[in-house]
Short mmCIF file of N, CA, C and O in Angstrom, two decimals:
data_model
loop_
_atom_site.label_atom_id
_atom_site.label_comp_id
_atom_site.label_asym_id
_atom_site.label_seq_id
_atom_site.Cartn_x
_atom_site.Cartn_y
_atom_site.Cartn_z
N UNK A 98 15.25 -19.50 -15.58
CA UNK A 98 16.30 -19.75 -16.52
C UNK A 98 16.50 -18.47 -17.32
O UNK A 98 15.76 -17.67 -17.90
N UNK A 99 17.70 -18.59 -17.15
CA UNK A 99 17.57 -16.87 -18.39
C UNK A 99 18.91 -17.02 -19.40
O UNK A 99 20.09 -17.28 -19.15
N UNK A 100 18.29 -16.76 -20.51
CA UNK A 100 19.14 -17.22 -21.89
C UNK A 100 19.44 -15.99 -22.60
O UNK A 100 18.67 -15.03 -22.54
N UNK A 101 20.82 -15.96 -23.46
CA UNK A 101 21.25 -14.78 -24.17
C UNK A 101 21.29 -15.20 -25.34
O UNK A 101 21.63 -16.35 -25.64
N UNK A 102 20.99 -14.44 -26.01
CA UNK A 102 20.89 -14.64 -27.36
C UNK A 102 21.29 -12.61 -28.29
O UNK A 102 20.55 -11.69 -28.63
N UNK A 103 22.57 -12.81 -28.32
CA UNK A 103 23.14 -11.21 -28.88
C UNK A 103 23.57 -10.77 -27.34
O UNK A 103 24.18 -11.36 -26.44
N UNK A 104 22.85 -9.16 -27.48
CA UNK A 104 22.74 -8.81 -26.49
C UNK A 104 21.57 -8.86 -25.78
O UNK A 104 21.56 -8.23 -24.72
N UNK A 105 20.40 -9.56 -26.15
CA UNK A 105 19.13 -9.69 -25.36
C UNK A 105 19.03 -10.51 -24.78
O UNK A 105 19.26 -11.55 -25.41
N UNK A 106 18.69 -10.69 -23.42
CA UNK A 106 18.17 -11.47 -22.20
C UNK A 106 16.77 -12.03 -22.94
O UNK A 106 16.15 -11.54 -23.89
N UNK A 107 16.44 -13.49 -22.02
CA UNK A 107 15.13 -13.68 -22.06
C UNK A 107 15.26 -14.74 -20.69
O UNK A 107 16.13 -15.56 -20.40
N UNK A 108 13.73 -14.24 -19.84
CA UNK A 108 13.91 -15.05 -18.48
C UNK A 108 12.86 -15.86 -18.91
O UNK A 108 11.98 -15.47 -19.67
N UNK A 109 12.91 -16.88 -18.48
CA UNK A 109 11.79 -18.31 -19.08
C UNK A 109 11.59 -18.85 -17.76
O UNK A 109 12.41 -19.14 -16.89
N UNK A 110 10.15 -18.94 -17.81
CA UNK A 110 9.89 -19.27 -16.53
C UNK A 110 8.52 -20.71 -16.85
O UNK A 110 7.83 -20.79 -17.87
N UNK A 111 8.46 -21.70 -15.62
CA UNK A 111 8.19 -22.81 -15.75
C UNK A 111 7.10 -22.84 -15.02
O UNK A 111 7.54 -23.44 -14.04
N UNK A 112 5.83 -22.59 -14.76
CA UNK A 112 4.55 -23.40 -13.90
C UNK A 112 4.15 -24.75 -13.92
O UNK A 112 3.35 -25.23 -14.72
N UNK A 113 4.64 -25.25 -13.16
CA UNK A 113 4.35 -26.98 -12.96
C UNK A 113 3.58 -27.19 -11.93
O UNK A 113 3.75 -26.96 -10.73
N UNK A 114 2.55 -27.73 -12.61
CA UNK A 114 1.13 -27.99 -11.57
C UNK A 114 0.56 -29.26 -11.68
O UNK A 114 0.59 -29.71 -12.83
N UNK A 115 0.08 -29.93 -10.88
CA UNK A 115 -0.51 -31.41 -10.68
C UNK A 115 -0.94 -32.28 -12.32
O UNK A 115 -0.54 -33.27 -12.93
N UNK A 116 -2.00 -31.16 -12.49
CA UNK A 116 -2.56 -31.71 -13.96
C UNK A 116 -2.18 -30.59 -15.25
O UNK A 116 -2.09 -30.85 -16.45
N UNK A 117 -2.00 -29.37 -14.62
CA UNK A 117 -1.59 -28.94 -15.80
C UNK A 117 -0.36 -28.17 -15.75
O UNK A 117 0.00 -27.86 -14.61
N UNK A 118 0.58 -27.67 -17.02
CA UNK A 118 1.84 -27.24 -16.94
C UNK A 118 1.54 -25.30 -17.80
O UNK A 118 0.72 -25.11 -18.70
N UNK A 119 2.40 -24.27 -17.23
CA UNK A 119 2.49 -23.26 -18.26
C UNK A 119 3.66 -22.76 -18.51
O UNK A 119 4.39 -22.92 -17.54
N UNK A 120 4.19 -22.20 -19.40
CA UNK A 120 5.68 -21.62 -19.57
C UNK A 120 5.12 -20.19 -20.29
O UNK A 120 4.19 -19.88 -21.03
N UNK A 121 6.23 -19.52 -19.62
CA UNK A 121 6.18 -17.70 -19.89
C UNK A 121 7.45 -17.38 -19.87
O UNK A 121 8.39 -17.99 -19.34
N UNK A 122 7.45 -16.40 -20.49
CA UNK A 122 9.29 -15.69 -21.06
C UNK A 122 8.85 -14.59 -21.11
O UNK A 122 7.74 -14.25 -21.51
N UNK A 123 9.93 -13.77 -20.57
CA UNK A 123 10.19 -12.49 -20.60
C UNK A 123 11.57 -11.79 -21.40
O UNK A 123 12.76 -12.00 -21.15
N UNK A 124 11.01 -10.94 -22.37
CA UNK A 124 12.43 -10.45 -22.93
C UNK A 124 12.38 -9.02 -22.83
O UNK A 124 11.40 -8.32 -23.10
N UNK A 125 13.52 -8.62 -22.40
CA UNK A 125 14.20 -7.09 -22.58
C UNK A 125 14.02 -6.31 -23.33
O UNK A 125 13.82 -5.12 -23.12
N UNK A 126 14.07 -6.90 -24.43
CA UNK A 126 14.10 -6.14 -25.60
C UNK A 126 12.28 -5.66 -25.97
O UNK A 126 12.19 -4.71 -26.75
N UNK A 127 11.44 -6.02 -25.66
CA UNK A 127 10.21 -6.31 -25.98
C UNK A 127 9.47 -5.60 -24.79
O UNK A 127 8.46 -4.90 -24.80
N UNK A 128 10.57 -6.11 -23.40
CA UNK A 128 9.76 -5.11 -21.87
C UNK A 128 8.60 -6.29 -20.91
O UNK A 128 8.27 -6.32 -19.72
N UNK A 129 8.13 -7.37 -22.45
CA UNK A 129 6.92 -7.76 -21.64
C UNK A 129 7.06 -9.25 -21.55
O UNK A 129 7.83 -10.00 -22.15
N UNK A 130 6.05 -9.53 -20.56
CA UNK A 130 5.77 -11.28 -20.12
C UNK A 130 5.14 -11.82 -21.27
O UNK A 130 4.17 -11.17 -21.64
N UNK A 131 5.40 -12.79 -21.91
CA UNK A 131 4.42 -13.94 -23.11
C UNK A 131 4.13 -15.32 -22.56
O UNK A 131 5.06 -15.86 -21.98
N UNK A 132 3.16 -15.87 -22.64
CA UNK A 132 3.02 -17.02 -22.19
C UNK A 132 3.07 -17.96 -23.83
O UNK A 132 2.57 -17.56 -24.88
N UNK A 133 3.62 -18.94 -23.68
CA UNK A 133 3.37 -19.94 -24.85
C UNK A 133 2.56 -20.71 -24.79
O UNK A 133 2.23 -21.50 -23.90
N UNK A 134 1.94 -20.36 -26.47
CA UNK A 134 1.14 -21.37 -26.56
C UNK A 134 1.75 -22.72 -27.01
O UNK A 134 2.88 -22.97 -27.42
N UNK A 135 0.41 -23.74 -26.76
CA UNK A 135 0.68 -25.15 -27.36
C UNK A 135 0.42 -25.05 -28.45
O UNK A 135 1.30 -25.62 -29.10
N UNK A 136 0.03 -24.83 -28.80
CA UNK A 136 -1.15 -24.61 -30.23
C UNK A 136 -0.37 -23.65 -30.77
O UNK A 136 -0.24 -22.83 -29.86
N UNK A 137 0.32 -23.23 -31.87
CA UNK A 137 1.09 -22.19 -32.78
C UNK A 137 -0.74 -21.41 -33.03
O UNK A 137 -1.79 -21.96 -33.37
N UNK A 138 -0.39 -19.86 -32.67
CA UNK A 138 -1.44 -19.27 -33.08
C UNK A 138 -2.63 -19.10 -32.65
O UNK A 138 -3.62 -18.48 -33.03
N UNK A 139 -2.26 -20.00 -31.46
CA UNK A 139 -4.18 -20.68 -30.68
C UNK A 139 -3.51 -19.33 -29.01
O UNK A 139 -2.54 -18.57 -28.99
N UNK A 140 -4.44 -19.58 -28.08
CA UNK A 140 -4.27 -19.04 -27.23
C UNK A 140 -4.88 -19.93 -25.94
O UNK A 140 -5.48 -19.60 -24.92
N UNK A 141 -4.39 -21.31 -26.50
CA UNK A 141 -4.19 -22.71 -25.48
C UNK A 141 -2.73 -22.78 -24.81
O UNK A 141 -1.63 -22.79 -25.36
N UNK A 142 -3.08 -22.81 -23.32
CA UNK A 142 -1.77 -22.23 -22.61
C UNK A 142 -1.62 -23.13 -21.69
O UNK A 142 -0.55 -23.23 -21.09
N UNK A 143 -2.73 -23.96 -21.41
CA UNK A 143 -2.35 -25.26 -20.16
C UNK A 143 -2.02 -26.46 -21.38
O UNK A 143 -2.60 -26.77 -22.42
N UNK A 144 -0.69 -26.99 -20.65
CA UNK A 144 -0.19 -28.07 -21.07
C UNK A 144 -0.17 -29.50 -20.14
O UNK A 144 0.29 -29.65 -19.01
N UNK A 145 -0.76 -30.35 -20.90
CA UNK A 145 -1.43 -31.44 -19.01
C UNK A 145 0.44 -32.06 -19.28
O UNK A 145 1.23 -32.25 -20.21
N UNK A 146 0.37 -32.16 -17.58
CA UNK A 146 1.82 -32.78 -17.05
C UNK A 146 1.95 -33.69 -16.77
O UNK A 146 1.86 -34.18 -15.65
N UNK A 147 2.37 -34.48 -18.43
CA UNK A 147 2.21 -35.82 -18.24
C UNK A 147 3.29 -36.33 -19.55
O UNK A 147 3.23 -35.80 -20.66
N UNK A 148 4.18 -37.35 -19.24
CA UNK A 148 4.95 -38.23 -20.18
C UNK A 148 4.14 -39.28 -20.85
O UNK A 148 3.13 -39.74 -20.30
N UNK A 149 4.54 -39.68 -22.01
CA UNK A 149 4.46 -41.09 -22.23
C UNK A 149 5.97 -41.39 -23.41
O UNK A 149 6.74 -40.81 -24.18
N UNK A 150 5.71 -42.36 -22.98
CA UNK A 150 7.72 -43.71 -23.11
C UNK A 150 6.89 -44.30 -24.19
O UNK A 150 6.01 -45.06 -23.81
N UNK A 151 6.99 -44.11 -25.36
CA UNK A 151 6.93 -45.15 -26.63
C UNK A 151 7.07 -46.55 -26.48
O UNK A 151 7.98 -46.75 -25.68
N UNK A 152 6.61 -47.59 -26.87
CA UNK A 152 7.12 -48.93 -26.68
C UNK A 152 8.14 -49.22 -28.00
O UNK A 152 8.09 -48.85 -29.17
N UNK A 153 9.29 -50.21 -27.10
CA UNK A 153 10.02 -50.49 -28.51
C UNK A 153 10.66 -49.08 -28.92
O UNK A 153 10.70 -49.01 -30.14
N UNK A 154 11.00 -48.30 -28.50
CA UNK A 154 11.40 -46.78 -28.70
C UNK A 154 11.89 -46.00 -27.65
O UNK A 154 11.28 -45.80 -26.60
N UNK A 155 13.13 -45.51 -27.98
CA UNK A 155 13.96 -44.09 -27.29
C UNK A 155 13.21 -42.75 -27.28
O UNK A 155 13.67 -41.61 -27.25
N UNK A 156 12.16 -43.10 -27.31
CA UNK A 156 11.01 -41.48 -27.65
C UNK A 156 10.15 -41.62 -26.37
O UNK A 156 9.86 -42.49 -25.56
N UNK A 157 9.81 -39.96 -26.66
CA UNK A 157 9.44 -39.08 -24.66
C UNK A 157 8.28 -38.19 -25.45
O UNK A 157 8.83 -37.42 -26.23
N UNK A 158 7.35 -38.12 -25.46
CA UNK A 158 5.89 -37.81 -26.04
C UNK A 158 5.75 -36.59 -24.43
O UNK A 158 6.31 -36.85 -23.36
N UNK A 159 4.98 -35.46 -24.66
CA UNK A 159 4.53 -34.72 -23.44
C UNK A 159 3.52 -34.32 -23.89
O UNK A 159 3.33 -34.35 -25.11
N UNK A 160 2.38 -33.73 -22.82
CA UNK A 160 1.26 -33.05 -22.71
C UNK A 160 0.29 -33.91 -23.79
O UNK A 160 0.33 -35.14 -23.72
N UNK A 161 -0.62 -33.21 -24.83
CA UNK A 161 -1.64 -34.16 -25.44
C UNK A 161 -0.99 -34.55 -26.00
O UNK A 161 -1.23 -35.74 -25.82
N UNK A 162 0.08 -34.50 -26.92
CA UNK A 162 0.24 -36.17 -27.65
C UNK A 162 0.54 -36.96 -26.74
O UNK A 162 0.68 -38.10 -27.18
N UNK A 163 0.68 -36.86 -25.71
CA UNK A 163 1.55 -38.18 -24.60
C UNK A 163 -0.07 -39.23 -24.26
O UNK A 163 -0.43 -40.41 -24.34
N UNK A 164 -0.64 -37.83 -23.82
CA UNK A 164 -2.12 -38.77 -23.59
C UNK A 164 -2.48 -39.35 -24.62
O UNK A 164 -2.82 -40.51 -24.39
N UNK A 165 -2.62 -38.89 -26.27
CA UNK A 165 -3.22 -39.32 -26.99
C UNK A 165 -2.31 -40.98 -27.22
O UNK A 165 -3.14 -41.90 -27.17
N UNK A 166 -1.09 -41.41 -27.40
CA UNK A 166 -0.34 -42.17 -27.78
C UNK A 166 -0.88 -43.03 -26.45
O UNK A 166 -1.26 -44.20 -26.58
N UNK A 167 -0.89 -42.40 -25.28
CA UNK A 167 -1.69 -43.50 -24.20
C UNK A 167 -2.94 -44.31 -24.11
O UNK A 167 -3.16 -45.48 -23.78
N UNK A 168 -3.74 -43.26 -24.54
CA UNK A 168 -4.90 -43.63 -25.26
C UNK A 168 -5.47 -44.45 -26.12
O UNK A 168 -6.59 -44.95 -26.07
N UNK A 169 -4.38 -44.62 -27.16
CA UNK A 169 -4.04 -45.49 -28.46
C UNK A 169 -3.38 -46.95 -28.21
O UNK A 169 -3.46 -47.89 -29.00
N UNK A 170 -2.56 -46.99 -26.66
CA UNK A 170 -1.75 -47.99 -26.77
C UNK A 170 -0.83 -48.16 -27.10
O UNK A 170 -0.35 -49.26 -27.37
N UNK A 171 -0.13 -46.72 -27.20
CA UNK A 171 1.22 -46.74 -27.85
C UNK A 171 2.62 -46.69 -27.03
O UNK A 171 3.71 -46.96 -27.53
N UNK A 172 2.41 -46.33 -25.78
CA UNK A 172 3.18 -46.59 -24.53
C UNK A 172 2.56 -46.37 -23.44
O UNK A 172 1.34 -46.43 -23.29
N UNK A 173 3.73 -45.97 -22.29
CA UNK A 173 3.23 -46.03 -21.31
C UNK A 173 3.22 -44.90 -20.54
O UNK A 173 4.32 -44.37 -20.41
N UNK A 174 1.81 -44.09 -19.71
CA UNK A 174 2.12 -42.94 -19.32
C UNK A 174 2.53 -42.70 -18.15
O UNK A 174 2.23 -43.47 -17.23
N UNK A 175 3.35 -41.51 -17.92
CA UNK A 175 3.49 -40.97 -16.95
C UNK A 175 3.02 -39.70 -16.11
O UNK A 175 3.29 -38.57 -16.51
N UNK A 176 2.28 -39.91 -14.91
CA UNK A 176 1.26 -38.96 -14.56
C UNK A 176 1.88 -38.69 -13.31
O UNK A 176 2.87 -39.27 -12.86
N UNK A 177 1.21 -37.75 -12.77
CA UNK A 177 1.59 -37.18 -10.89
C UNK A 177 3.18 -36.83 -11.04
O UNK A 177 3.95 -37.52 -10.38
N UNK A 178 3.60 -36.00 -11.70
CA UNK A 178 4.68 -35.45 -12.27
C UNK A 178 4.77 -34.53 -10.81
O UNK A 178 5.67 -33.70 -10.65
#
């Protein structure tokens, strides 16, 4: 996917894997690859690939809160993405 924002490019790229997920962007302006974290500040980069559907609710939960709300009983998950 590659997004403009001014005149700077950024290519965003998606790793989708069984149990876990990663996302990395590349910008022009900068030259280099970043991977995102989950964690603001942390350097936690696997995201598990997994939904959960709220009960009683229009809401889409991903990665650990999805498990945790599954966990809890709070909907229903979705796994083998």
């Amino acid at each position: 996917m590659i997004l403009k924002s001014g005149n700077s490019k950024i290519i965003v790229g998606y790793d989708l894997g069984k149990k876990n997920s990663q996302i990395s962007y590349y910008s022009a302006e900068t030259s280099k690859v970043e991977t995102a974290s989950s964690v603001a500040g942390t350097q936690i980069y696997n995201i598990p690939t997994v939904l959960c559907k709220k009960y009683g609710m229009n809401q889409w939960l991903y990665g650990k809160e999805a498990l945790r709300a599954s966990e809890q009983d709070e909907g229903i998950l979705v796994d083998d993405l």
